[in-house]
Amino acid sequence: MPRQKSFNTSDWFRKRIAYLTVFVQLIILVLLGRLWFIQIVSGHKFEKRAKENRLRLIPLKAPRGLIFARDKKLLVNNRPVYTVSIIPQGVQELPTVVKKLSRVLGLSEQEILAKIARQKKRRFQPVKLLPDVDLKIISLLAERKRDFPGVIIETEYQRNYLYNKLAAHVLGYVGEISETLLDTPEYRNFYQGDLLGQQGLEKTYDNYLQGLPGGAQVEVDAYGRERRTLYTRKPVPGYNLNLTLDLSLQQAAEEALGELIGAVIALNPNNGEILALVSHPAFDPNLFAGRISSGDWQALNDNPWRPLVNRAISNHYPPGSTFKVITATAGLEEKIISPADIFSCNGSFRLGRLVFKCWKERGHGSINLEEAIIHSCNVFFYNLGYRLGREKLIKYAYLYHFGERTNIDLTNEVSGLIPTPQWKRAVLNQSWYPGDSVQFAIGQGEVLVTPIQLANAYAALANGGTLYKPMIVKEVKTVSGQRIRLFQPKILGKIELGPKTLETIRLAMWKGVNRFGTGRRTYLKGRDICGKTGTAQVADVEYNEKNKEETAFKLRPHSWFVSFAPYKDPQIVLLVIVEHGGEGSSNAVPVARKVYEVFFEGQPIDTEMIESYRYPYMASWARPKTPAAGENPETTDADQLSTSDGNAEPIELQGQPRSGQDQPSAPGDKERNQP
Amino acid sequence: MFDRRLMKNFDIALLLTAFCVIGIGVTMIYSSTYRLNGGNSRYYVRQIYWLLVGLLALLAVISFDYRKLVKMGYLIYTVSLILLVLLLLKSGRGDARRWMELGFFRFQPSELAKLSVLLALTQYIYDRQKSLAGLRDLIIPFIILLIPVGLILIEPDLGTTLVFFPMLLIMLYLGGLPFRYIFFIITPIISMIISVSLWYWLLFLLILLALVYYTRTTLFEGIFIWGVNLATGIATPIMWNLLKGYQKNRLLVFLNPERDPLGAGYNIIQSKIAIGSGGMWGKGLLMGTQNQLNFLPEQHTDFIFSILGEEGGFFWAFILLSLYTFFLFRALDIAANAKDDRGSLLAGGIIGLFLFHIFINIGMTIGIMPITGLPLPFMSYGGTALLTNMVLVGILENIRMRRFETHR
């Protein structure tokens, strides 16, 4: 049906076509204007964002340094831990991949899908499927990469303590850096999840062990998969530590201590090197290497025996009788007594209305210094302490560096306590009584020492008076073996101990082990061990063989045995403390014996008995010098001269009457106690 | 095969312009799918196959007079409605109900619906004896439009339904409808947007009242227009609450893509980054990081322009828009010089279709239009869309070729 008139030739139609043309131009111009704005005006902004999209800086963690015991025996290394993850986005045949994965990993399909679903919100992030996957499975996945699109293997290095609990308190443990530390400026280069030494050497040497993390700039696609690496800075592995610790001795010490609660320290008295340091109960630092489970953490914290505490340095104890040799050196050096001075022990020491008991009810009778040490007579040392007085007692305690930290390279060392009148006034609001000095002399009362302090003091006795800072790290080396630091023995202080003093004390300790003393259970033929036991009261409780069973465990005294060997040229100081172990001679001494057995294993037995074995009651300077077979005659003359010079005088000077003058109450005691 | 005189009037420039755009499109499809299937992707080859099919369709379309085509308008319209209803009998939602499987190939009946509405509207406006003068004359065109729109909405495919409206508006405009009615038709949309703020909306209603009064619109029309605006203004907040979550999100994210940068806003953000980082000269073919590293979603279909923007920069985007402009100008020329009103109306509707697709798609990639899923003509990968576009070019050529024919 044709129209009468066609409108598309009319004027208004022409006009409308023209308007429409303008409209089309306007639309195109709007688009072009916007494009100009996006691409030209703010192009650089979007360019930056495109870069942020595709570039990722992947931190490459530096492997922590290794820790070796003496003789390059590996103690701590890093174990690769493989985590299998998946980036599900962009994987076309996800169900088949999941099916294959479930077969390989041993997870059910539902489990995998649930894990993927749980992370739906954070797109493009790898979903962790299984941590700590076996290497066999990893290599299988790596070989058949094409069959597992989207699956990625992340490698992390986990601290691995090869001997589990061995030397746990020395090595310490690592843990993830805390949120609060991350915020501090010193740790600004750290990332969340980075490991930091938390205890022990891991903490004190963290700067060396840490290494320098590297990084890789990679180009990733929209699903976070790496396409190519643009730039890499390799991480520098942490430095290795070579310890002074002797692996076999450490093992022996841990075995010897067994299930007993306490500590064992073995160190070289000539340079302060720690050979073994045991604290029991211990913990397995591997537990902390991953993320410690709350159950394990709870168990460690709730354990009443506090396995995390390093008893060798972080606990202090009354030293008990082990302190007597310290008092003895003070007495000899201050010339309060001479080795020949005799006191009488009738089982107790009376000071005004106070009575201080000896452990032997019947008393030791007339006893000299050497015997007092051998038999650990309290009354002798009560007398000595009384005569020394508090100032000299405290002075000598400080000379042996009691009451202050040794600054061993381990964490949480405590300083122990040497009571002073000031301290007593401030803390207990009491003044110092002579009774305090009497208690002080036998290492009871308020005196508290750490095992490491005591071992160090005995080391000074063994080496002639030098106090070394206990050393546990010998050197720091790079992975390639370049030495970064070598630690030299560091001297904390020196005590002037005369040769006579030393010999008297050492000989008494030798006899205490080799002849008749409290430490004879550790007697090893030809090893010439010198030692002193201690039974440190923890409470004012009578404790003896009879009521042993009834006394509550926590009230039982700690048992000590501190020793060095061999007599002539001491190579080792060995300290054993068994918490609440009862008498030192029964509990601590057998532990020490086992350690000595291992220490001396393979060393030729010294068949030449020391001189004094033949003259059991005399120090060398007091006995007639008879040249032994094979001895150099040239030195013999000189020795004889010097010893004969020093012989006569002290004996005469330090006689019985002098001690009687110093202590008015003593004669009365003696009269009563004389059989 | 054809009359020589007809071939003389074939607008080779129009077709060549379309070919140029298709060439750019195929190159971009090649680039965007380069890494799929380990570098063995054949998307661009398939697009070329579809181009050949489209050329055959173009030849078929120009071979018989467009006036015959328009005469079959209602018939084709009915057929397309039947197809749309058949589609709705299929189960499922969304994509499943947009495609019709025909054994060896599949197509979208909504594409045919576009064509059929175009023809049916032309037929209706042409067949009217009087010119379009008022709202009453719009009843039938709107019915023609709304039936397929309703059917497509049920699929649901919101984006496709939108293209019907600009097509209708341009046809009505060229068909002689007074301009104020064109404005009145879009007032409900303005109301819908403004109703976010009650006071602005009430102000708008007042202005509308004044306009209706001063343009001397009949009382009935005035009340109707005013009523419709009032109704949409009230209904919009209610409808908003009835919208599905993802639909709401799409609209909100359009206003601020950063509110959900990894979710609904991801596409817009990544597309803007891609285009913006292209700068003036682009990163070079196959060098676009946003594209090659898969940051761009749907790179070869809806967001093909982002790839051109990234790898070709403003330079190539400008060339593409120039080509489109030239294409539309040729189409406008065809509309202006058509033999009869049917030709003008058809060409006008086709211009509306293309213009809307171009504006919405490119606008979406640069963040000035919401994401609707409309392909970019001649650029986006997709057989049916390319085929439809070639048919539309065929219709334009058809009109052009027969502009000097005296009678028929």
PDB file of C-alpha atoms in Angstrom, chain A residues 321 324 345-349 356-364 367 371-382 442 516-518 520 532-535 537 542-545 583 585:
ATOM      1  CA  SER A 321      78.832 -28.552 101.783  1.00  0.00           C
ATOM      2  CA  LYS A 324      83.061 -25.568 102.376  1.00  0.00           C
ATOM      3  CA  CYS A 345      83.581 -31.908 116.622  1.00  0.00           C
ATOM      4  CA  ASN A 346      81.130 -33.383 119.085  1.00  0.00           C
ATOM      5  CA  GLY A 347      78.160 -33.186 116.755  1.00  0.00           C
ATOM      6  CA  SER A 348      77.139 -29.592 117.263  1.00  0.00           C
ATOM      7  CA  PHE A 349      78.366 -26.042 117.472  1.00  0.00           C
ATOM      8  CA  PHE A 356      74.264 -25.694 114.921  1.00  0.00           C
ATOM      9  CA  LYS A 357      74.413 -29.378 114.274  1.00  0.00           C
ATOM     10  CA  CYS A 358      76.882 -31.469 112.411  1.00  0.00           C
ATOM     11  CA  TRP A 359      75.421 -34.055 110.044  1.00  0.00           C
ATOM     12  CA  LYS A 360      77.127 -36.726 112.124  1.00  0.00           C
ATOM     13  CA  GLU A 361      75.347 -36.830 115.422  1.00  0.00           C
ATOM     14  CA  ARG A 362      78.208 -38.492 117.259  1.00  0.00           C
ATOM     15  CA  GLY A 363      80.621 -35.894 115.959  1.00  0.00           C
ATOM     16  CA  HIS A 364      83.892 -36.256 114.109  1.00  0.00           C
ATOM     17  CA  ILE A 367      89.623 -33.021 113.066  1.00  0.00           C
ATOM     18  CA  GLU A 371      89.685 -34.323 107.314  1.00  0.00           C
ATOM     19  CA  ALA A 372      86.942 -31.783 107.684  1.00  0.00           C
ATOM     20  CA  ILE A 373      86.741 -31.528 103.908  1.00  0.00           C
ATOM     21  CA  ILE A 374      87.021 -35.259 103.397  1.00  0.00           C
ATOM     22  CA  HIS A 375      84.292 -36.021 105.883  1.00  0.00           C
ATOM     23  CA  SER A 376      82.444 -32.796 105.308  1.00  0.00           C
ATOM     24  CA  CYS A 377      82.391 -31.866 108.987  1.00  0.00           C
ATOM     25  CA  ASN A 378      80.030 -28.990 109.677  1.00  0.00           C
ATOM     26  CA  VAL A 379      81.330 -28.073 113.102  1.00  0.00           C
ATOM     27  CA  PHE A 380      84.839 -27.435 111.779  1.00  0.00           C
ATOM     28  CA  PHE A 381      83.470 -24.997 109.268  1.00  0.00           C
ATOM     29  CA  TYR A 382      81.106 -23.420 111.786  1.00  0.00           C
ATOM     30  CA  ILE A 442      78.737 -24.273 105.105  1.00  0.00           C
ATOM     31  CA  PHE A 516      87.825 -42.389 102.584  1.00  0.00           C
ATOM     32  CA  GLY A 517      85.591 -39.467 101.821  1.00  0.00           C
ATOM     33  CA  THR A 518      82.028 -38.810 100.818  1.00  0.00           C
ATOM     34  CA  ARG A 520      84.450 -42.360  97.042  1.00  0.00           C
ATOM     35  CA  LYS A 532      83.346 -32.631  97.085  1.00  0.00           C
ATOM     36  CA  THR A 533      79.820 -33.713  97.799  1.00  0.00           C
ATOM     37  CA  GLY A 534      77.097 -31.553  99.149  1.00  0.00           C
ATOM     38  CA  THR A 535      73.739 -32.123 100.723  1.00  0.00           C
ATOM     39  CA  GLN A 537      69.039 -28.423 103.005  1.00  0.00           C
ATOM     40  CA  GLU A 542      65.855 -33.245 109.755  1.00  0.00           C
ATOM     41  CA  TYR A 543      66.822 -35.612 106.986  1.00  0.00           C
ATOM     42  CA  ASN A 544      68.676 -38.829 107.479  1.00  0.00           C
ATOM     43  CA  GLU A 545      68.813 -42.355 106.242  1.00  0.00           C
ATOM     44  CA  GLU A 583      72.602 -37.074 100.201  1.00  0.00           C
ATOM     45  CA  SER A 585      77.149 -39.074  98.078  1.00  0.00           C
TER      46      SER A 585
END
